[in-house]
Short mmCIF file of C-alpha atoms and ligand atoms in Angstrom, two decimals:
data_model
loop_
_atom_site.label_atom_id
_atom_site.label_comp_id
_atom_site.label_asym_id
_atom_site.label_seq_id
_atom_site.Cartn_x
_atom_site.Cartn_y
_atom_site.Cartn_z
CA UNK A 263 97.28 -14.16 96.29
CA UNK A 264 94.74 -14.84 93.55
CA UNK A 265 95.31 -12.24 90.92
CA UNK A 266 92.31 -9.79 90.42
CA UNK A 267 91.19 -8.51 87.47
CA UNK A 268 91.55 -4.44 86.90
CA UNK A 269 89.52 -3.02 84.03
CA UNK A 270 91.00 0.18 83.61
CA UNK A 271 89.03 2.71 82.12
CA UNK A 272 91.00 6.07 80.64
CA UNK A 273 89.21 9.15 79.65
CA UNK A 274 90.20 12.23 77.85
CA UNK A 275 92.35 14.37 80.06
CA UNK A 276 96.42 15.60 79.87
CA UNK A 277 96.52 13.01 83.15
CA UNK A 278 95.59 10.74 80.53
CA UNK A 279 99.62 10.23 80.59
CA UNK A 280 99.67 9.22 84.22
CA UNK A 281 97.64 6.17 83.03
CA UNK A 282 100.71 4.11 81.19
CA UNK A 283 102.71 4.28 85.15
CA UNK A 284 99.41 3.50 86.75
CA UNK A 285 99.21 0.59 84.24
CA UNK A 286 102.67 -0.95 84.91
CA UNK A 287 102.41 -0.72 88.70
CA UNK A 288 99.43 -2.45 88.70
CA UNK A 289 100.84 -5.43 87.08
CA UNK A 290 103.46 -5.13 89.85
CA UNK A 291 101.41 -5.89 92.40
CA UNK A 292 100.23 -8.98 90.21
CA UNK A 293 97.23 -7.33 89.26
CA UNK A 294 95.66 -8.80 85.40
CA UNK A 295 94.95 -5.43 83.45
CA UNK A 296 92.49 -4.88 80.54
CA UNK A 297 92.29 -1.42 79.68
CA UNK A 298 89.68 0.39 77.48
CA UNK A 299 89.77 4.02 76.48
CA UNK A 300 87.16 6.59 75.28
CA UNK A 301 87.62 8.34 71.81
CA UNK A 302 88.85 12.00 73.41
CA UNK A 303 91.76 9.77 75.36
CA UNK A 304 93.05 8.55 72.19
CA UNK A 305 94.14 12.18 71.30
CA UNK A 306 96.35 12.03 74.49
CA UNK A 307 97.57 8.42 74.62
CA UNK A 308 97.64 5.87 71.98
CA UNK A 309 96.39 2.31 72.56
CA UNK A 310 99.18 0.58 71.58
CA UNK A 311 100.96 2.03 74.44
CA UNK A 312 98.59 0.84 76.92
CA UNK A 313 98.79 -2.82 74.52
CA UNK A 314 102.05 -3.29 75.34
CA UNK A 315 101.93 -2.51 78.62
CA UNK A 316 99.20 -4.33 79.88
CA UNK A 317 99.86 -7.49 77.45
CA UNK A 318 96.39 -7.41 76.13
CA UNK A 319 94.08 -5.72 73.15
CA UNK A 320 92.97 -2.31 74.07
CA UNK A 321 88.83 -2.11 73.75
CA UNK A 322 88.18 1.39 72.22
CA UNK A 323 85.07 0.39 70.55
CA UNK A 324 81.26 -0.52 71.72
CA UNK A 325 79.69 -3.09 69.22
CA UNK A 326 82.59 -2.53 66.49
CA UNK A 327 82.89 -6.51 65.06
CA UNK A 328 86.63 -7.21 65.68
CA UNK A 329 87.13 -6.15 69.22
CA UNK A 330 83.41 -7.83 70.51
CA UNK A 331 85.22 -10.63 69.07
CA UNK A 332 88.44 -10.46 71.30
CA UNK A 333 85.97 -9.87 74.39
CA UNK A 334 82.55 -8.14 74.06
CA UNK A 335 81.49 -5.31 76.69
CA UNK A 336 79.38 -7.45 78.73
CA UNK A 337 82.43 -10.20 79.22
CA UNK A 338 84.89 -7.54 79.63
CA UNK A 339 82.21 -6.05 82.62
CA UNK A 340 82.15 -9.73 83.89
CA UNK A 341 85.29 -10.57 83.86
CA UNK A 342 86.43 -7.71 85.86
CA UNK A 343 86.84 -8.05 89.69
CA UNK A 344 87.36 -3.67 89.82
CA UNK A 345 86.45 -1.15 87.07
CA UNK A 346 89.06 1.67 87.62
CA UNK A 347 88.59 4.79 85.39
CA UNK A 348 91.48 7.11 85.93
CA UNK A 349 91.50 9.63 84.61
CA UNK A 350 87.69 9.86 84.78
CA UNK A 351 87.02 13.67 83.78
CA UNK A 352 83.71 15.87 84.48
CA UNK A 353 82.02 14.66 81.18
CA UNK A 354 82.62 10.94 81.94
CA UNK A 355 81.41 11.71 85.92
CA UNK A 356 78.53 13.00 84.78
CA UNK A 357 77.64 10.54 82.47
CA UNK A 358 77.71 7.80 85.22
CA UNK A 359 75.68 9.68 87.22
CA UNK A 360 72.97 10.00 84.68
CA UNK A 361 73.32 6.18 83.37
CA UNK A 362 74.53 7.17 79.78
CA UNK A 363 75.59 4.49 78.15
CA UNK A 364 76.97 5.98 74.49
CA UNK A 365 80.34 4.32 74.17
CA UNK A 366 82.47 1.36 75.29
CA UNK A 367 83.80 3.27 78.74
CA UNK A 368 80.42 4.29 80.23
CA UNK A 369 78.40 1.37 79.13
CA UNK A 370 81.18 -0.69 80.50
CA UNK A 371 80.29 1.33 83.96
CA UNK A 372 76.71 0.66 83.54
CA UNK A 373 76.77 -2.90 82.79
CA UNK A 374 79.59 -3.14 85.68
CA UNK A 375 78.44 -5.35 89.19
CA UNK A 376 81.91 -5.19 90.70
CA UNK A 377 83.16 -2.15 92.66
CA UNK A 378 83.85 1.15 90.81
CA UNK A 379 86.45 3.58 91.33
CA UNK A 380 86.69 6.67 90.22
CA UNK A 381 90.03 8.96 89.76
CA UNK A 382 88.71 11.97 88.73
CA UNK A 383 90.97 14.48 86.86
CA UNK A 384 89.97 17.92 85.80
CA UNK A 385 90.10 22.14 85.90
CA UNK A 386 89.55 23.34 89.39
CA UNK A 387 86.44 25.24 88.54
CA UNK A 388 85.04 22.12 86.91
CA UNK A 389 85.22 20.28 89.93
CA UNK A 390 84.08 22.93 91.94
CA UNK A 391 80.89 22.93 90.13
CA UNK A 392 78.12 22.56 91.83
CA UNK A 393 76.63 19.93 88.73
CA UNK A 394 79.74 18.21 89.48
CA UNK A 395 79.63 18.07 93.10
CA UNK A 396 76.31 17.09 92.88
CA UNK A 397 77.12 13.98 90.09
CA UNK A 398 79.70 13.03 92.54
CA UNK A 399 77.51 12.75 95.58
CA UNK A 400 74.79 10.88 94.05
CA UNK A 401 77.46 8.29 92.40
CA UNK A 402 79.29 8.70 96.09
CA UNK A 403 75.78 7.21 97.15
CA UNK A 404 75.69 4.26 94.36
CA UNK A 405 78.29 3.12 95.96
CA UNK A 406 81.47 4.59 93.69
CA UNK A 407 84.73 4.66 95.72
CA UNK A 408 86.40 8.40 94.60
CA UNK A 409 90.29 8.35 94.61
CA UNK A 410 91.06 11.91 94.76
CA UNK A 411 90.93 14.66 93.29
CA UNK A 412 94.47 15.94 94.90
CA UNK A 413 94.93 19.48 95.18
CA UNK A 414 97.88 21.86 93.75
CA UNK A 415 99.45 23.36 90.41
CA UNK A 416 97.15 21.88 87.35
CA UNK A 417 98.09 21.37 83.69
CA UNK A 418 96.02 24.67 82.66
CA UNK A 419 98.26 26.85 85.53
CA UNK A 420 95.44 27.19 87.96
CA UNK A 421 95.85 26.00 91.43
CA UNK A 422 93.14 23.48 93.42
CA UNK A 423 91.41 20.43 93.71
CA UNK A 424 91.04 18.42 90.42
CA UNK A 425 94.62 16.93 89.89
CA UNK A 426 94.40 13.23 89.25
CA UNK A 427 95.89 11.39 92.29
CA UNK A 428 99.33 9.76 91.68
CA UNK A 429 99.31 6.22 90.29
CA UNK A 430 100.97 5.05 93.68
CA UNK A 431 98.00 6.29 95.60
CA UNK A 432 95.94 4.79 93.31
CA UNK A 433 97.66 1.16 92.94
CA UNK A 434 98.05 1.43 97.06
CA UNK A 435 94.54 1.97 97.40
CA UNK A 436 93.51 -1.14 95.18
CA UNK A 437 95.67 -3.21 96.67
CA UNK A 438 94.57 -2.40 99.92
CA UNK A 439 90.88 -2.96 98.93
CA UNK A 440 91.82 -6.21 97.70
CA UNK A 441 93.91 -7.18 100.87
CA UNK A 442 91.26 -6.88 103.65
CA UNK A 443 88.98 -10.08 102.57
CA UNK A 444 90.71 -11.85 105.66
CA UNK A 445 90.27 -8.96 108.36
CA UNK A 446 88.03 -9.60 111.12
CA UNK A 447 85.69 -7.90 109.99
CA UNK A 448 86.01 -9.00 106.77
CA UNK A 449 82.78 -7.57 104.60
CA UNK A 450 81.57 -6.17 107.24
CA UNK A 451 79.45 -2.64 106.98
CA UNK A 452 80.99 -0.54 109.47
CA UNK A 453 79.83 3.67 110.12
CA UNK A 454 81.87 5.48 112.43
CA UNK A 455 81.13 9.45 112.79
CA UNK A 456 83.60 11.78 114.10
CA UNK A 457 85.09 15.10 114.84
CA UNK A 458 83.51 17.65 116.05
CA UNK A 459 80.43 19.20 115.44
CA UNK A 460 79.73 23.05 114.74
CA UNK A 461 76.31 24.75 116.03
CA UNK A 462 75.75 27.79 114.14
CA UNK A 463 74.87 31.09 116.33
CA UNK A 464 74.48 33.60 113.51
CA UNK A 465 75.93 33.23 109.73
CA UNK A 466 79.93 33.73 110.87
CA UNK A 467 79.73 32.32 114.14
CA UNK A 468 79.31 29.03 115.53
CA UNK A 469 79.57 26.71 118.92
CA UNK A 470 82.05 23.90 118.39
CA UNK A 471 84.59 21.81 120.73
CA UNK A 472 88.27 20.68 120.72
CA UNK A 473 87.58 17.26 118.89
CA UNK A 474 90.45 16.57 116.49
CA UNK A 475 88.48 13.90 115.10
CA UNK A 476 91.79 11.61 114.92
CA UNK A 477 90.47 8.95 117.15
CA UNK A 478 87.30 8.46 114.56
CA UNK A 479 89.82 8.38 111.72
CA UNK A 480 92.54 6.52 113.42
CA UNK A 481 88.71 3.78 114.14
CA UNK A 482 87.96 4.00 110.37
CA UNK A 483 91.70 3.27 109.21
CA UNK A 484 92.02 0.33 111.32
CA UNK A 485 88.28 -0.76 110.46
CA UNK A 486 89.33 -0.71 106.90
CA UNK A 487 92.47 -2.80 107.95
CA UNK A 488 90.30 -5.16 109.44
CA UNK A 489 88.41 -6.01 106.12
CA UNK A 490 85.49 -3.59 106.88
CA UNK A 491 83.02 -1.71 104.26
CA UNK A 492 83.24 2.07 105.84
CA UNK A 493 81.53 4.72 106.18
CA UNK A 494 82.70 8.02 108.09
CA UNK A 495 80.65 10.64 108.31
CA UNK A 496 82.55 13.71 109.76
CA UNK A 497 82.18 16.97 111.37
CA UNK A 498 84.93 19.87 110.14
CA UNK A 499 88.48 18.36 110.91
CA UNK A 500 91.98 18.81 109.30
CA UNK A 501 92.84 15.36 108.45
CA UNK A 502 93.08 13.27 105.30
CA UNK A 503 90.46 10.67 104.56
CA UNK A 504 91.56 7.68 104.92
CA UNK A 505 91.79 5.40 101.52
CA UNK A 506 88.55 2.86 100.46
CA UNK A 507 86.49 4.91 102.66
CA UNK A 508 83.61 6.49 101.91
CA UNK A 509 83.31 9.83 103.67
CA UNK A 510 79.96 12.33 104.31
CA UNK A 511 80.95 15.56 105.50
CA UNK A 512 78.84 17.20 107.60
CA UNK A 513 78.51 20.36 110.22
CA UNK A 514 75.86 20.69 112.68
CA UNK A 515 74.67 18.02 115.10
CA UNK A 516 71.45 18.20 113.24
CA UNK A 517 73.02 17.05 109.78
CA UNK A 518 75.14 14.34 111.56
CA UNK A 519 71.61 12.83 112.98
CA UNK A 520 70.02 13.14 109.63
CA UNK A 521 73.32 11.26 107.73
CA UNK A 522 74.22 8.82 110.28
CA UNK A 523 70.29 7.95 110.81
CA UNK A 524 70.03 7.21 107.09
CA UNK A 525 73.23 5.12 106.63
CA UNK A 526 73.10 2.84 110.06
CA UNK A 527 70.08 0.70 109.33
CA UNK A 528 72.15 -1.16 106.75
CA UNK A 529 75.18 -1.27 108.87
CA UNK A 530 76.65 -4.08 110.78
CA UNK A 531 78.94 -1.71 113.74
CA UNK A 532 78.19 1.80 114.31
CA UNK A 533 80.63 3.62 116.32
CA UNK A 534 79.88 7.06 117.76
CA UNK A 535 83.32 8.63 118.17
CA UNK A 536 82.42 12.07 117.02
CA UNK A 537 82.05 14.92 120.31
CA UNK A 538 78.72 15.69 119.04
CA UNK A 539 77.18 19.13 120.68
CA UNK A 540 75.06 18.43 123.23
CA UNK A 541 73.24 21.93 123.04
CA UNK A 542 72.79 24.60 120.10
CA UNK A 543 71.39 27.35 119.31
CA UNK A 544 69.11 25.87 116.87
CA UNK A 545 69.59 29.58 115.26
CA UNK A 546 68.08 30.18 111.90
CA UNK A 547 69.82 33.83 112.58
CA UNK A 548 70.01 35.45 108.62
CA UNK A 549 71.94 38.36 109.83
CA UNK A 550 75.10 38.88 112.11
CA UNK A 551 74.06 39.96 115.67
CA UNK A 552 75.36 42.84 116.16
CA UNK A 553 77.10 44.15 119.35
CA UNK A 554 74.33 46.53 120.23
CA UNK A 555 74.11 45.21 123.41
CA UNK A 556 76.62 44.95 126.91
CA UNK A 557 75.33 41.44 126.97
CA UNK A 558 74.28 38.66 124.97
CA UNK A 559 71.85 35.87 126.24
CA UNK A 560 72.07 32.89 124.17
CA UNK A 561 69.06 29.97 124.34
CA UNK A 562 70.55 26.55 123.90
CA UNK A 563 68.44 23.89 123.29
CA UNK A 564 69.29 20.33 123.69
CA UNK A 565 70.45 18.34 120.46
CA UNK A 566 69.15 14.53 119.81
CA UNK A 567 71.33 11.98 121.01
CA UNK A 568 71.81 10.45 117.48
CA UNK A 569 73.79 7.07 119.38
CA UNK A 570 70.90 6.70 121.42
CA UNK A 571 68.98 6.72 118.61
CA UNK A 572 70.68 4.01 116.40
CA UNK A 573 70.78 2.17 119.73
CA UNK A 574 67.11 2.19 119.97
CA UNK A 575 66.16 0.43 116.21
CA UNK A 576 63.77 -2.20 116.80
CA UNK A 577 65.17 -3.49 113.29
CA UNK A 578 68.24 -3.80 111.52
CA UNK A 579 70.44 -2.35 114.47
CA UNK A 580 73.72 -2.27 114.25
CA UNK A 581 76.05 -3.17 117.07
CA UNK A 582 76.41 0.28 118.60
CA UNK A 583 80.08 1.14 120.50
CA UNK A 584 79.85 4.57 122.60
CA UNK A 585 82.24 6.69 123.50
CA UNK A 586 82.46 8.52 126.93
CA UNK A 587 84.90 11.66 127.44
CA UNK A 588 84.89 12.95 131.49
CA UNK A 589 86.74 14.92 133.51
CA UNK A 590 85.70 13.26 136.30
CA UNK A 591 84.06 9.51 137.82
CA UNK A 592 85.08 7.82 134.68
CA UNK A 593 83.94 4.37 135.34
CA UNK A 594 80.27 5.34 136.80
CA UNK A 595 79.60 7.76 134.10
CA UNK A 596 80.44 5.41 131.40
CA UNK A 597 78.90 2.47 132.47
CA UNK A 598 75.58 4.34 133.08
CA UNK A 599 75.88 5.80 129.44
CA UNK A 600 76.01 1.73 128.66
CA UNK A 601 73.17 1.27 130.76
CA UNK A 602 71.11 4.33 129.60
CA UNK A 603 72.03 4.69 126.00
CA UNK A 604 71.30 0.91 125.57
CA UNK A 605 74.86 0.44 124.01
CA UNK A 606 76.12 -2.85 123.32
CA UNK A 607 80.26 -1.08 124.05
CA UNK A 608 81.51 1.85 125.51
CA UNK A 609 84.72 3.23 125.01
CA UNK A 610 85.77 5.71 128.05
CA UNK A 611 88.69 7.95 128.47
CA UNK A 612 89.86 10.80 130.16
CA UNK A 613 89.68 14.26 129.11
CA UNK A 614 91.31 17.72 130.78
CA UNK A 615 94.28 19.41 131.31
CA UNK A 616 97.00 16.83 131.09
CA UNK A 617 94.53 13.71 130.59
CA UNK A 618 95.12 13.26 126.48
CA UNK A 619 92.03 12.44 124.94
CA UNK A 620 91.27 15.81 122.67
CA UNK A 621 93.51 16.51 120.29
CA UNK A 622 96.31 14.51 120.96
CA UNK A 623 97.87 11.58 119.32
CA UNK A 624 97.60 9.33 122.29
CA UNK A 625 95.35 7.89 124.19
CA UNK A 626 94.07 5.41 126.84
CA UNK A 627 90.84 3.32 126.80
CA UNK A 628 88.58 2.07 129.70
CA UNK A 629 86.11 -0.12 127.81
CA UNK A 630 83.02 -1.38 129.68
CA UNK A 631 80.62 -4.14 127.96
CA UNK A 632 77.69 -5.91 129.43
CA UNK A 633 79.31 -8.25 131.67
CA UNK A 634 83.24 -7.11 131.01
CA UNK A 635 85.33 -4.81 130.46
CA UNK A 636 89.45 -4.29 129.56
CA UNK A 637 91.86 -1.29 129.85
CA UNK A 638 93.79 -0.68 126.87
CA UNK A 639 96.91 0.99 127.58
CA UNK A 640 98.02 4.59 126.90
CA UNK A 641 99.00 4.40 123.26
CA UNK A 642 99.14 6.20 119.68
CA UNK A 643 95.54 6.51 118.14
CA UNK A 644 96.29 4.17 115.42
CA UNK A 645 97.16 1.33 117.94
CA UNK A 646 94.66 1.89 120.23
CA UNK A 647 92.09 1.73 117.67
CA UNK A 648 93.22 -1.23 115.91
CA UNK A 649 93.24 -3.08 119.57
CA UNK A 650 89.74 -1.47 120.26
CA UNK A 651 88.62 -2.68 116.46
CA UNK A 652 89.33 -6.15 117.59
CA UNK A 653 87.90 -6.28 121.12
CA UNK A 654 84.25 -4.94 119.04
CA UNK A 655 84.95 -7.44 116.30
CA UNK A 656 85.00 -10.76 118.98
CA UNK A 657 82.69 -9.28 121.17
CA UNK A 658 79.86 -9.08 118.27
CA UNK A 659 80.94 -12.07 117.33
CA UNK A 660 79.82 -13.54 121.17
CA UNK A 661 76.93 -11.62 120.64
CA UNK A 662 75.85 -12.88 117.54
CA UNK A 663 76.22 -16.51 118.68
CA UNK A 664 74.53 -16.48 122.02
O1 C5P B 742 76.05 11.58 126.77
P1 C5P B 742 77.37 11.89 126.21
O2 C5P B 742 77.34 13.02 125.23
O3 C5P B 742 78.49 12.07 127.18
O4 C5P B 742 77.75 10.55 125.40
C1 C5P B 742 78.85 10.47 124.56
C2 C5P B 742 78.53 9.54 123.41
O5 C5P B 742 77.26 9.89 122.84
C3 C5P B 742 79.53 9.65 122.29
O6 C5P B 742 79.66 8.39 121.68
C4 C5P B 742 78.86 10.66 121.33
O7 C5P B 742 79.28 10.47 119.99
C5 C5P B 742 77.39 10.34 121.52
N1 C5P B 742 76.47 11.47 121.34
C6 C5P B 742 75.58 11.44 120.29
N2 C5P B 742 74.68 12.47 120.10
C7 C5P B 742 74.66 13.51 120.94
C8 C5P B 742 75.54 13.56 122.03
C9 C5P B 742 76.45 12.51 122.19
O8 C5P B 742 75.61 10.49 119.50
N3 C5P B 742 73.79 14.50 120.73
#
């Protein structure tokens, strides 16, 4: 393996620490580290520390004479394959996100053209912040790649999200990102959405199904295994996000249209995993309904079909991969979902008492293609999706050449 260049970046926070391990297991994994630190992370951590262990000069300085001379900002921006600030804390996050460019660490960011990530490390309430939530989704959108925050016991004594993740984490998800330029889909832009989807009746009440969301995640892990750029958006599940992925969380059907409508058009595979609601109440219900009444007659109306939708771009459309859930007729369901929803793939499987499918960390595919189709066997998620990652990796390959 060709070893890639890290430029770490370490900002002013007690994880500041953390940074010296993160450092050395880098270099493990044959990485070539250049680190560069902001003033406040010098009160934490001296550069000599970081000097030693990364076998280089430590850049602490923008335009100071000596250290432009060992490599100036804009060489140490090119020569970097990754930027990695860790820890990057609220000040520095919001700096990105506004394009400040007032010492060697954010300019470094600015000037940067290679893939940024991000470790942030901070106070619970700080990241809670709706500034910083809002700094984080727009950089999100640039196209940062967030490690983290973890949650649990922080160096103030308050409990939540905002704990730098662990330098293994970290290092594993680097290495991964570095790994994948041989997959299948190697560079490819893949958006999956999944879970389930929750249609709001009144402010505490809501329509949803049994959708775990693992086979979406279980799609995007083995998408990213495959080499792939991802995108997941998601309805409300209990899972972790899966690393180098970038995620949009979502709720109603309506807000899973709106996000997966505005990311598809640049992607190369979209797969529609997520049990989207196929009705809601389309409420805009202020109050809690009270139980005045001995019944309650609730109008559904129908949702759009946001896979049809992709499906139907005149330009830039992706090559779209259903999925079909029934209880009953399997094969002539899903094939006239192919037919109908002008799919290029549809994945079908059983759902029901005793059928897996929801919720369950098996499953069996039926996949139907125009002109083909192949069972995959009853397996775990992970290894179903890898297999069904593959078959939609050849077959738009096919398609692509014809
Ligand atoms: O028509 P049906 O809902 O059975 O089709 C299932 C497929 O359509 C799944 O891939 C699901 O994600 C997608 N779907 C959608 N938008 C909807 C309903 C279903 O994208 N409103």
């Amino acid at each position: 393996m060709i070893s890639k260049h890290i430029l770490l970046a370490v900002s002013g926070g007690i994880a500041a620490y953390k940074a010296a391990e993160l450092v050395r297991l880098l270099r493990k994994q044959a990485f070539d580290v250049r680190v560069v630190m902001t003033k406040s992370a010098q009160a934490f951590i001296s550069p000599l520390t970081f000097q030693a262990l990364s076998g280089h000069p430590v850049g602490t300085q923008l335009l100071d004479e000596n250290q432009e001379h060992v490599m100036g900002h804009i060489n140490l921006a090119r020569w970097a394959d990754s930027v990695l600030v860790a820890p990057a804390t609220a000040n520095c996050i919001a700096k990105f996100s506004h394009g400040l460019s007032d010492d060697l660490v954010s300019t470094l960011v600015l000037a940067a053209t290679c893939p940024v990530f991000v470790a942030p490390a901070m106070n619970q309430a700080m990241w809670n912040k709706a500034v910083t939530q809002e700094n984080v989704t727009r950089l999100n959108r640039d196209g940062f790649r967030f490690i983290g925050p973890a949650t649990g016991e922080q160096a103030c004594g308050e409990i939540g999200y905002g704990r730098m993740a662990e330098p293994p984490v970290i290092c594993e998800t680097l290495s991964q990102f570095f790994s994948r330029e041989e997959g299948e889909l190697s560079g490819k832009k893949v958006l999956i959405s999944a879970g389930p989807t929750r249609e709001p009746i009144d402010p505490v009440r809501f329509i949803t199904n049994r959708s775990s969301g693992k086979m979406g995640f279980a799609l995007a892990e083995a998408a990213i295994e495959a080499g792939a750029i991802v995108t997941l958006v998601s309805g409300p599940v209990a899972l972790a996000p899966p690393l180098n992925c970038r995620i949009i969380n979502v709720e109603s059907a309506a807000q899973m249209h709106e996000a997966v409508i505005a990311v598809a058009p640049g992607s190369d595979v979209y797969i529609g995993a997520a049990a989207v609601a196929d009705y809601s109440p389309n409420a805009n219900q202020p109050e809690k309904i009270k139980k005045n009444e001995t019944t309650l007659i609730l109008e559904l109306f129908k949702t759009r079909d946001i896979l049809a939708d992709v499906a139907a771009f005149q330009e830039q459309r992706p090559f779209t991969v259903g999925f079909a859930a029934e209880t009953h007729d399997l094969e002539r369901y899903a094939k006239d979902k192919l037919a109908k929803k002008n799919l290029d793939m549809i994945a079908a499987n059983w759902v029901g008492k005793d059928q897996g499918g929801f919720d369950r960390d098996q499953n069996a595919l039926q996949v139907y293609w125009k002109g083909g189709e192949k069972h995959l066997e009853m397996t775990d998620k992970s290894q179903l999706a890898r297999q069904l990652i593959k078959l939609i990796a050849e077959k738009m390959n096919e398609k692509n050449t014809t």
